[in-house]
CSV table of C-alpha atoms and ligand atoms in Angstrom, one decimal:
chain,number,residue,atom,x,y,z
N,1,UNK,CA,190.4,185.8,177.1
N,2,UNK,CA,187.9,188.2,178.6
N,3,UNK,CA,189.8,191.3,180.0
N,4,UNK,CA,190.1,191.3,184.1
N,5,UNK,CA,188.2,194.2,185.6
N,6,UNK,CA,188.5,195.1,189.5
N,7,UNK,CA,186.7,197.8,191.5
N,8,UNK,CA,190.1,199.5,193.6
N,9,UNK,CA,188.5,200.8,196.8
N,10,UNK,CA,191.9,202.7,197.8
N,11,UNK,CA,195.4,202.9,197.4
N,12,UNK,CA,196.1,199.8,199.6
N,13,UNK,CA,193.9,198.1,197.0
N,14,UNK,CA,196.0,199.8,194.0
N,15,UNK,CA,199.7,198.8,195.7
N,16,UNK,CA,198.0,194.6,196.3
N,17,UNK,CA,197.3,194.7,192.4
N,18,UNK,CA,201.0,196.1,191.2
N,19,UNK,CA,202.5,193.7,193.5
N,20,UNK,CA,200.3,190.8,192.1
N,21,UNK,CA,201.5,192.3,188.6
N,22,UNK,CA,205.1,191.9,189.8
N,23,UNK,CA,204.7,188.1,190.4
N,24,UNK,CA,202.6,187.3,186.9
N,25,UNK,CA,205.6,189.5,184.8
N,26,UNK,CA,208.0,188.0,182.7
N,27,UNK,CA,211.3,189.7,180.7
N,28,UNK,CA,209.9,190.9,177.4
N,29,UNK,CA,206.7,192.5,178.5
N,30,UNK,CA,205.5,196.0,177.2
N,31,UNK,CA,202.9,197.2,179.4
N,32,UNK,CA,201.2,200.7,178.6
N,33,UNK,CA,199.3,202.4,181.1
N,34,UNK,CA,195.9,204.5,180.5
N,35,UNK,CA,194.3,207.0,182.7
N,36,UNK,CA,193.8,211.0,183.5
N,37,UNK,CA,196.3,212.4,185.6
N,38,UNK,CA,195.8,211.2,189.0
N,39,UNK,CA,194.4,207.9,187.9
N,40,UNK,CA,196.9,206.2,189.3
N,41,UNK,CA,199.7,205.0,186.6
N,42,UNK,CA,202.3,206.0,189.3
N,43,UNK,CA,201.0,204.8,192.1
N,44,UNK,CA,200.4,201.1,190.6
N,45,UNK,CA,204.2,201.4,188.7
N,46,UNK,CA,205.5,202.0,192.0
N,47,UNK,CA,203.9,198.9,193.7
N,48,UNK,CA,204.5,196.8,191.2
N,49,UNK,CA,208.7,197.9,191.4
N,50,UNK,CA,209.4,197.7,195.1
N,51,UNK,CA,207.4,194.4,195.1
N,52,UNK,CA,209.4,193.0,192.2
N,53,UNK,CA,212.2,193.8,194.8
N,54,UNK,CA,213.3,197.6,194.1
N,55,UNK,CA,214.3,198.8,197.7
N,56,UNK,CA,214.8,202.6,197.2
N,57,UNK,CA,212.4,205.5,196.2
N,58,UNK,CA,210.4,205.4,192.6
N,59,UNK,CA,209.6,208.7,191.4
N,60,UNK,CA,207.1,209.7,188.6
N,61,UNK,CA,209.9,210.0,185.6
N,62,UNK,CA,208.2,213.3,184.3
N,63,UNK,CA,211.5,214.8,183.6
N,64,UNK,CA,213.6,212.5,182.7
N,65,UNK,CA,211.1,210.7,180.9
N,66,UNK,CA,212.6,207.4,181.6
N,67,UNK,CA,214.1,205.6,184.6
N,68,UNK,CA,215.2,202.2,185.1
N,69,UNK,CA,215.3,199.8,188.0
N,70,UNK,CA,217.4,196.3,188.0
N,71,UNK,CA,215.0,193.9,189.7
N,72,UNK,CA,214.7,190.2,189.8
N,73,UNK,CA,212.1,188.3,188.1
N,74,UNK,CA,211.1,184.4,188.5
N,75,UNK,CA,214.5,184.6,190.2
N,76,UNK,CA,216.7,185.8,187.2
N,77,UNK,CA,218.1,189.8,187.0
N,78,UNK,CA,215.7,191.9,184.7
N,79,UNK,CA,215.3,195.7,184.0
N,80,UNK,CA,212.1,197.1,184.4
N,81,UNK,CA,212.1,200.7,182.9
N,82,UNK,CA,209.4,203.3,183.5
N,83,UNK,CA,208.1,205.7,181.0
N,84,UNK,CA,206.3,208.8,181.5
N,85,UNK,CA,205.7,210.3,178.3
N,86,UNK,CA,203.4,213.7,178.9
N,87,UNK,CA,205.7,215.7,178.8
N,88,UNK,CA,207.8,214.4,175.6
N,89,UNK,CA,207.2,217.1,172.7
N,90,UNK,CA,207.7,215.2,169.9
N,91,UNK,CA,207.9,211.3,168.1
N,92,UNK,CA,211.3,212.5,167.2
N,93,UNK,CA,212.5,213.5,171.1
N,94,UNK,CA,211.4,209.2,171.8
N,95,UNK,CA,213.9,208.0,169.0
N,96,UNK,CA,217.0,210.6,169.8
N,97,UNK,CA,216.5,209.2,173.4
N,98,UNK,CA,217.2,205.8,172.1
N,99,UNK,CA,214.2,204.5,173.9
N,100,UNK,CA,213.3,202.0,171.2
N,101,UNK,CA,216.2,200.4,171.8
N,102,UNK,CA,215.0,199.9,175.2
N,103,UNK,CA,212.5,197.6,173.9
N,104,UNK,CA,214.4,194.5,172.7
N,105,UNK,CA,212.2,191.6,174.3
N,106,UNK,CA,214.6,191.6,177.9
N,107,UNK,CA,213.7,194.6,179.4
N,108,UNK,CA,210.4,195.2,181.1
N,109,UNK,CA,209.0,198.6,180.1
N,110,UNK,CA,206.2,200.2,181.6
N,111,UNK,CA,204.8,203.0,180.1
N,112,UNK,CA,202.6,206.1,181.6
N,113,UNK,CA,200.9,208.1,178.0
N,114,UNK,CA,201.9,205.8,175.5
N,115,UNK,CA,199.4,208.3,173.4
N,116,UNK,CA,202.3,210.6,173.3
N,117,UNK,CA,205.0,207.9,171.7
N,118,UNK,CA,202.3,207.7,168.4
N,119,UNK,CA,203.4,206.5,166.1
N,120,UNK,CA,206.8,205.4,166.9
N,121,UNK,CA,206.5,203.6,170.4
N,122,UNK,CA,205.9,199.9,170.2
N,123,UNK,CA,203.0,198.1,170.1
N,124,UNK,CA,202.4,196.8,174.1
N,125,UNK,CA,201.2,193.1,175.7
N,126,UNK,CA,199.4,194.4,178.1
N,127,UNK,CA,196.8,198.0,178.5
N,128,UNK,CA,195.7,198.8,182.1
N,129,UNK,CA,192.9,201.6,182.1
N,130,UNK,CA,192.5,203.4,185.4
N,131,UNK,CA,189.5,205.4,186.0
N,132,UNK,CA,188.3,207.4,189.3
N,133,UNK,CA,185.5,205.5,190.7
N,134,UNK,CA,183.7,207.2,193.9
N,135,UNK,CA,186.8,207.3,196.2
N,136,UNK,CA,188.3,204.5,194.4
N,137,UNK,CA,189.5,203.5,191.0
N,138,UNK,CA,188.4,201.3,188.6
N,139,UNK,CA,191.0,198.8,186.7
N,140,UNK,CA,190.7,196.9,183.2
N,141,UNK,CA,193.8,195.2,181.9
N,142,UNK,CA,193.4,193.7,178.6
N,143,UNK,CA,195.6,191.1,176.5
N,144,UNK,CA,197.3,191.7,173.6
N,145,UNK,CA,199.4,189.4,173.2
N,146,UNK,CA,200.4,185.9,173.8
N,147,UNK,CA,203.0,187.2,176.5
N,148,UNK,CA,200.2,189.4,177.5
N,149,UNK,CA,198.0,186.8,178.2
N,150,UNK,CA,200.6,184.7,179.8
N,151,UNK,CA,200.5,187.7,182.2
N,152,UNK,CA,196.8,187.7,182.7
N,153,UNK,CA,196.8,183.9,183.2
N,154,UNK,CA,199.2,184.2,186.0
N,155,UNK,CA,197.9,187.4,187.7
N,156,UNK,CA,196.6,186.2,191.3
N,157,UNK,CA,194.3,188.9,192.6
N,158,UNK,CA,192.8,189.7,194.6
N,159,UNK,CA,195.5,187.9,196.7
N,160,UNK,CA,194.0,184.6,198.2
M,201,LIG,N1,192.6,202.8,194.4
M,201,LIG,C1,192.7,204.1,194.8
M,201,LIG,N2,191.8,204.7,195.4
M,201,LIG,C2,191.9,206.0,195.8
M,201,LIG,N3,193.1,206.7,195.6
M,201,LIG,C3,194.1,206.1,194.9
M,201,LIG,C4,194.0,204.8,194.5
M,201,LIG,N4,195.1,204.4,193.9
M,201,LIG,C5,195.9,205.5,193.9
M,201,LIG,N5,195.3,206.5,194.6
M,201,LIG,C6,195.8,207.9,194.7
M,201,LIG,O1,195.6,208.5,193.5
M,201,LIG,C7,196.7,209.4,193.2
M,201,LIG,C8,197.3,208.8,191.9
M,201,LIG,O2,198.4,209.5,191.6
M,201,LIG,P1,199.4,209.0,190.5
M,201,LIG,O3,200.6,209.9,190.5
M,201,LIG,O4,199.7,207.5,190.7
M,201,LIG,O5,198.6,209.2,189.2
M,201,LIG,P2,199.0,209.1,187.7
M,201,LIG,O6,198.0,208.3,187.0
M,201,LIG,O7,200.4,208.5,187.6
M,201,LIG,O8,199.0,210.6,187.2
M,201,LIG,P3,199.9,211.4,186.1
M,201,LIG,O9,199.2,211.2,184.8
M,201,LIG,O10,199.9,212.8,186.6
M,201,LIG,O11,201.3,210.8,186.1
M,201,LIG,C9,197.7,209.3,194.4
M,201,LIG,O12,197.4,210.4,195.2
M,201,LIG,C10,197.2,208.0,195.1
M,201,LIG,O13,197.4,208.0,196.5
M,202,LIG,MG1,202.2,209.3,186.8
């Protein structure tokens, strides 16, 4: 399958294409997110959450490096957890943080700098690659997977 592309004139654009992610997602799915800082991994993370049914605040988990949200997916209860993994120091911090564990084919995980969980952060389904574009961004999500395609098969956007 050919990757999808879209052109993401502004932020309204960026929160239609998480919340069409949050309908094509299924438990399982390990999606890692590409861009520079300010491409908008967060912003598309967040979207996709509160559309998937979150109803409080999602912050950018630079700290914590991790946070998860109970959401409900194709109608059944499903943890999505977010990763942002700029500021993790080392492959080692990643394994004493139990993350892998967090990656057990159930659980959702989203992850912002998967370049920093080399070599020990799994492989993913699913890459999104954000780039600034004029005032907008531009978005390439790419298959890697068979649950990854799945994904892309399902992925209605722009919304009809
Ligand atoms: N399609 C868009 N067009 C223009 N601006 C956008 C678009 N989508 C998001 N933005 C804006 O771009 C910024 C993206 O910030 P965000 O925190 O999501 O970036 P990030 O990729 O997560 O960065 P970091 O690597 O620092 O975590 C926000 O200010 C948001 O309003
Ligand atoms: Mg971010």
């Amino acid at each position: 399958m050919q990757p999808f592309t879209a052109h993401l004139p502004d932020e309204s654009a960026t929160a239609a294409l998480g919340a069409a992610l949050a309908r094509a997602l299924h438990p399982g799915l390990v999606i890692y997110l590409h861009g520079d800082l300010g491409a908008g991994k967060t912003a598309l993370t967040r979207a996709l959450i509160q559309a998937a049914g979150h109803r409080g605040t999602v912050k950018s988990p630079t700290y914590t490096l991790s946070e998860p949200y109970r959401v409900e997916v194709a109608g059944a209860p499903v943890n999505i957890i977010h990763y942002d993994l700029y500021r993790m120091a080392s492959p080692e911090e990643f394994l004493d943080a139990g993350f892998r564990e967090d990656f057990d084919g159930k659980n959702i995980c989203i992850v912002e700098w998967p370049e920093k969980g080399e070599p020990v952060l799994p492989p993913p389904d699913l890459r999104v690659l954000l780039s600034v574009s004029g005032l907008g961004r531009d978005v390439e999500l790419q298959a890697l997977s068979q649950s990854g395609l799945l994904c892309l098969d399902h992925l209605a956007y722009p919304p009809s």
